Coordinates of C-alpha atoms in Angstrom, one line a residue:
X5 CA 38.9 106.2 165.3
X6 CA 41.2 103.6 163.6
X7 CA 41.9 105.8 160.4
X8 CA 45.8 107.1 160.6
X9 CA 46.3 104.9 163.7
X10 CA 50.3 103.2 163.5
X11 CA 49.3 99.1 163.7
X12 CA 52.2 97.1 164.2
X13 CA 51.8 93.7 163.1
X14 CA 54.5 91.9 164.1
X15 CA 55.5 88.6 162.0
X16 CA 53.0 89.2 159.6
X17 CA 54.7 87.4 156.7
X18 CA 51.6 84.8 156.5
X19 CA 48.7 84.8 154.1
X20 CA 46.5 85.8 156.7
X21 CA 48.7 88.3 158.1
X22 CA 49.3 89.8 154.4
X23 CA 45.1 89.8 154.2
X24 CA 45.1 91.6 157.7
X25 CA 47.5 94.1 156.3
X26 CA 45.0 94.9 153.2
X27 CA 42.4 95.5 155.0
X28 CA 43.7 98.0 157.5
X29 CA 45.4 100.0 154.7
X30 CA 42.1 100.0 153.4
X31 CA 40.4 101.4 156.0
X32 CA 43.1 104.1 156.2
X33 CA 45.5 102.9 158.8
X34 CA 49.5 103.4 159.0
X35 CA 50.3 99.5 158.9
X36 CA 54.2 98.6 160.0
X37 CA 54.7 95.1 159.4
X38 CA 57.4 93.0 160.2
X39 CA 59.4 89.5 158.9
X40 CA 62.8 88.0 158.5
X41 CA 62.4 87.2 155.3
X42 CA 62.5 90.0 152.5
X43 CA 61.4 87.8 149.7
X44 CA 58.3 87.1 152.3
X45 CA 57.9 91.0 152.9
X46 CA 57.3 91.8 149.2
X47 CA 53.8 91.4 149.4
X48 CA 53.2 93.3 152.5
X49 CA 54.8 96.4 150.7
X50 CA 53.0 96.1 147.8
X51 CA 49.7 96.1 149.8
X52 CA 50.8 99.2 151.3
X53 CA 52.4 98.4 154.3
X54 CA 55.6 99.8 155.8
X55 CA 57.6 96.3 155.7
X56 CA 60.2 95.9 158.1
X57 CA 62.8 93.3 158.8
X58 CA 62.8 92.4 162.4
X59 CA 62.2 89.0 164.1
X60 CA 59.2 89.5 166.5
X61 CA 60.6 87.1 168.7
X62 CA 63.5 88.9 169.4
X63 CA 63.6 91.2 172.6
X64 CA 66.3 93.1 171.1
X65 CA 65.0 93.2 167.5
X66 CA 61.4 94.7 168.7
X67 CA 63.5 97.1 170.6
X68 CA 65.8 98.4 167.6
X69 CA 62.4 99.0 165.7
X70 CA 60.4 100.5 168.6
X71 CA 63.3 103.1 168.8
X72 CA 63.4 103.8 165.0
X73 CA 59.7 104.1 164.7
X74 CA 58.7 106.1 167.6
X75 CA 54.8 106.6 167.9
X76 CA 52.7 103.4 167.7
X77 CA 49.1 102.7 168.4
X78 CA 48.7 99.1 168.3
X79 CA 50.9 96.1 168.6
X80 CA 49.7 92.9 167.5
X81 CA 52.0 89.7 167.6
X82 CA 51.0 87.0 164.9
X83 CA 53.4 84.5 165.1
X84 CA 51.5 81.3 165.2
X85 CA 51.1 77.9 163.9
X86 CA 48.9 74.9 165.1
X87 CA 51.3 71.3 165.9
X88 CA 49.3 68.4 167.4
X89 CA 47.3 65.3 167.3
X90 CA 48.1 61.6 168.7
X91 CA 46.1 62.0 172.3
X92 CA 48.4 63.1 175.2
X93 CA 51.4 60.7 174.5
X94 CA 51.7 62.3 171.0
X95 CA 52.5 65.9 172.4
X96 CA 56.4 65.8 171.4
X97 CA 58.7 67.8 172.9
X98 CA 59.8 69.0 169.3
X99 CA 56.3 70.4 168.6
X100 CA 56.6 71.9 171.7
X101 CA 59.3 73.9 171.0
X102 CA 58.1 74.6 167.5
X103 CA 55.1 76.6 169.1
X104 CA 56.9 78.7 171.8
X105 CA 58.2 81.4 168.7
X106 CA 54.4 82.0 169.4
X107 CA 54.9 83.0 173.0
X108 CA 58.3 84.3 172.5
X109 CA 56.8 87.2 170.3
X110 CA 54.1 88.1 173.0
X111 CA 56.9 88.5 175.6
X112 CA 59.3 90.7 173.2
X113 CA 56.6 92.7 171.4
X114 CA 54.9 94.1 174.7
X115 CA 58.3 94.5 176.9
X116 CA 59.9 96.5 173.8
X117 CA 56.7 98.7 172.7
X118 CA 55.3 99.1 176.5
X119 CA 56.4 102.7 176.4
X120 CA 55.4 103.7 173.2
X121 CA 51.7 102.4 173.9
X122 CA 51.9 104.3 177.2
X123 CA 52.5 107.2 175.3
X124 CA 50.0 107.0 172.5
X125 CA 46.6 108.9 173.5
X126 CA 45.0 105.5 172.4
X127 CA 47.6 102.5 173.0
X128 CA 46.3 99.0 172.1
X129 CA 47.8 95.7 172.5
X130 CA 46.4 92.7 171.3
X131 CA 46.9 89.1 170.8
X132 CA 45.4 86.1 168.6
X133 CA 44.3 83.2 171.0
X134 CA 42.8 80.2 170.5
X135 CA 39.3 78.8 172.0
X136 CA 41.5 75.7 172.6
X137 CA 42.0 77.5 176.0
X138 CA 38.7 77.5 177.4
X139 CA 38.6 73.6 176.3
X140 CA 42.0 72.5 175.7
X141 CA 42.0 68.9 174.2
X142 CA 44.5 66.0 174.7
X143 CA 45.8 65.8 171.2
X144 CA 46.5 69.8 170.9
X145 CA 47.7 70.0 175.3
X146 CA 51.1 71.4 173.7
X147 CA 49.3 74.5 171.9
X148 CA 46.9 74.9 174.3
X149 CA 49.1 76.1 177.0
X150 CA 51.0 77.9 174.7
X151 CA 48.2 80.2 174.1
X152 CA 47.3 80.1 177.5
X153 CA 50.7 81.1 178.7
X154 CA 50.5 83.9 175.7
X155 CA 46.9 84.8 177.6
X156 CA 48.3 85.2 181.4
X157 CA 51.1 87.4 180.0
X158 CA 48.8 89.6 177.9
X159 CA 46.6 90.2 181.3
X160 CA 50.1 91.0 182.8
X161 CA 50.6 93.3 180.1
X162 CA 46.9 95.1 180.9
X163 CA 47.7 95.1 184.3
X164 CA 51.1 97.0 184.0
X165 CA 48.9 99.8 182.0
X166 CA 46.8 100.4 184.5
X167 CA 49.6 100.7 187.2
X168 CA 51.2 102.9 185.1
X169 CA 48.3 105.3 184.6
X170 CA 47.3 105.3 188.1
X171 CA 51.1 105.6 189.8
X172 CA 51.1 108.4 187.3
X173 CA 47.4 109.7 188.7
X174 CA 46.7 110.1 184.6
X175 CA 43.5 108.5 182.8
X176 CA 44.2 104.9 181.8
X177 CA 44.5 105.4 177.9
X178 CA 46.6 101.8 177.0
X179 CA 44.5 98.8 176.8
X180 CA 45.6 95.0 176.3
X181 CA 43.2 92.5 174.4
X182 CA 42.7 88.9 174.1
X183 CA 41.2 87.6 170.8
X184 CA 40.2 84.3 170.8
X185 CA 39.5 82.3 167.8
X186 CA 39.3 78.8 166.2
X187 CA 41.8 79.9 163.4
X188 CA 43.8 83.2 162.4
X189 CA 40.9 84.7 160.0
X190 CA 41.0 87.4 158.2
X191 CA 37.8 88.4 157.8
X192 CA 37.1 88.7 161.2
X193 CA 40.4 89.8 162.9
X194 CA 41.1 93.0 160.7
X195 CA 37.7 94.6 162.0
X196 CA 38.1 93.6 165.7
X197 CA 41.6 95.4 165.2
X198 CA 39.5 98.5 163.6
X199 CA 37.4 98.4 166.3
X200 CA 39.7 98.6 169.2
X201 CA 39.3 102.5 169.0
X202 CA 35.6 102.4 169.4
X203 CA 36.0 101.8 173.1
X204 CA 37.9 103.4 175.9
X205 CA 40.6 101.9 177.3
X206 CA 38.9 101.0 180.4
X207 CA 36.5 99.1 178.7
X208 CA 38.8 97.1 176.8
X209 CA 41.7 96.5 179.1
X210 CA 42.1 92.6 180.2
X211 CA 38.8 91.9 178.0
X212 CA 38.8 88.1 176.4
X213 CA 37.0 89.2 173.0
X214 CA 35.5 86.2 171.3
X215 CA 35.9 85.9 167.4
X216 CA 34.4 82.4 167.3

C-alpha cells in the first residue's frame, strides 16, 4: 500500500514534478520534496508537500536531509532536461555538461538515502529514464548515455539491496526501478510510483518498467 508511504522526490521544482506531487498527496501519501529555489518550492507546499531546500545533486546536501528526516519509503530523483539535435557533430560538450545534474542526482540521492531504504519495511528507489536508451539516436547521443549511465547505476543500486539483505540472511524488502519513458509525464509516472507497493521487492528489484 502507497497510502502514508514517505516519497522523496528529489528536485521536483518542475511543472511535472509539482503535478507528481498533487497526485500522490492525493492518493494519501507523505510527499517530501526538494529544490534550491524557495520561490520555486511555493507551489509544492501549497499542494501539500513537505518542501525542502536541498540540491539533489549534492552528496552532502541529500545527506543533511536524509539525517533530518529519518524514515523514507521512496526516493525518486527528477532532475532532468532534454539538450540535443544537429546529428553526432552537434553533441557539444556544453550540453553535455548541462545534462550530467541528471546523473549527478542519481549518484547522491541513492548513496545518501541507501540506509534509510534498507530500513524501511518497503524501500523503493526509482528513476525516470528515457526509451532513447534502448534506441539512442545521433542527434540526442549526449542524453542518451546520460540516462544510460543513470540506468547502470540504478541496477548497481538494486544490486547493493540484495547483498545487503542476503549478507544480513533477512528478506530482501528494498527494491530499485527503472522507468522508462518518452517524456517526464505526469499522468502516467504518479501511478507507477503508487504502484510500487503492489509488488514485492523481489519482483521489482532491477525491473526496466516501460511507461511508453
Amino acid at each position: 500500500m502507497s497510502e502514508g508511504r514517505t516519497i522523496l522526490l528529489a528536485g521536483a521544482t518542475s511543472e511535472a514534478g509539482l503535478a507528481v506531487a498533487r497526485a500522490l498527496v492525493e492518493a494519501g501519501a507523505r510527499v517530501v520534496a526538494t529544490g534550491r529555489s524557495a520561490e520555486r518550492l511555493s507551489p509544492l507546499a501549497d499542494a501539500g508537500a513537505q518542501a525542502q531546500l536541498a540540491d539533489a545533486t549534492s552528496l552532502a546536501s541529500m545527506t543533511e536531509l536524509a539525517t533530518r528526516l529519518g524514515a523514507v519509503d521512496a526516493v525518486i530523483p527528477l532532475v532532468g532536461g532534454w539538450r540535443g539535435g544537429g546529428g553526432l557533430a552537434g553533441q557539444s560538450d556544453d550540453d553535455f555538461h548541462a545534462l550530467l545534474p541528471a546523473l549527478e542526482a542519481v549518484r547522491a540521492t541513492s548513496r545518501a538515502f541507501d540506509d534509510a531504504l534498507r530500513a524501511s519495511d518497503a524501500g523503493r528507489f526509482a528513476i525516470v529514464s528515457s526509451t532513447a536508451v534502448a534506441r539512442p539516436l545521433a542527434g540526442g547521443a549526449n542524453y542518451a548515455a546520460v540516462k544510460a549511465a543513470s540506468e547502470a547505476w540504478t541496477r548497481a543500486v538494486a544490486h547493493g539491496f540484495t547483498k545487503a539483505a542476503r549478507d544480513a540472511d533477512v528478506p530482501l524488502r528494498a527494491a530499485s526501478v527503472i522507468f522508462r519513458a518518452k517524456a517526464l509525464d505526469p499522468s502516467t509516472l504518479a501511478p507507477a510510483i503508487l504502484a510500487l507497493w503492489d509488488a514485492d521487492a523481489a519482483e521489482l528489484n532491477d525491473r526496466v518498467v516501460d511507461l511508453a
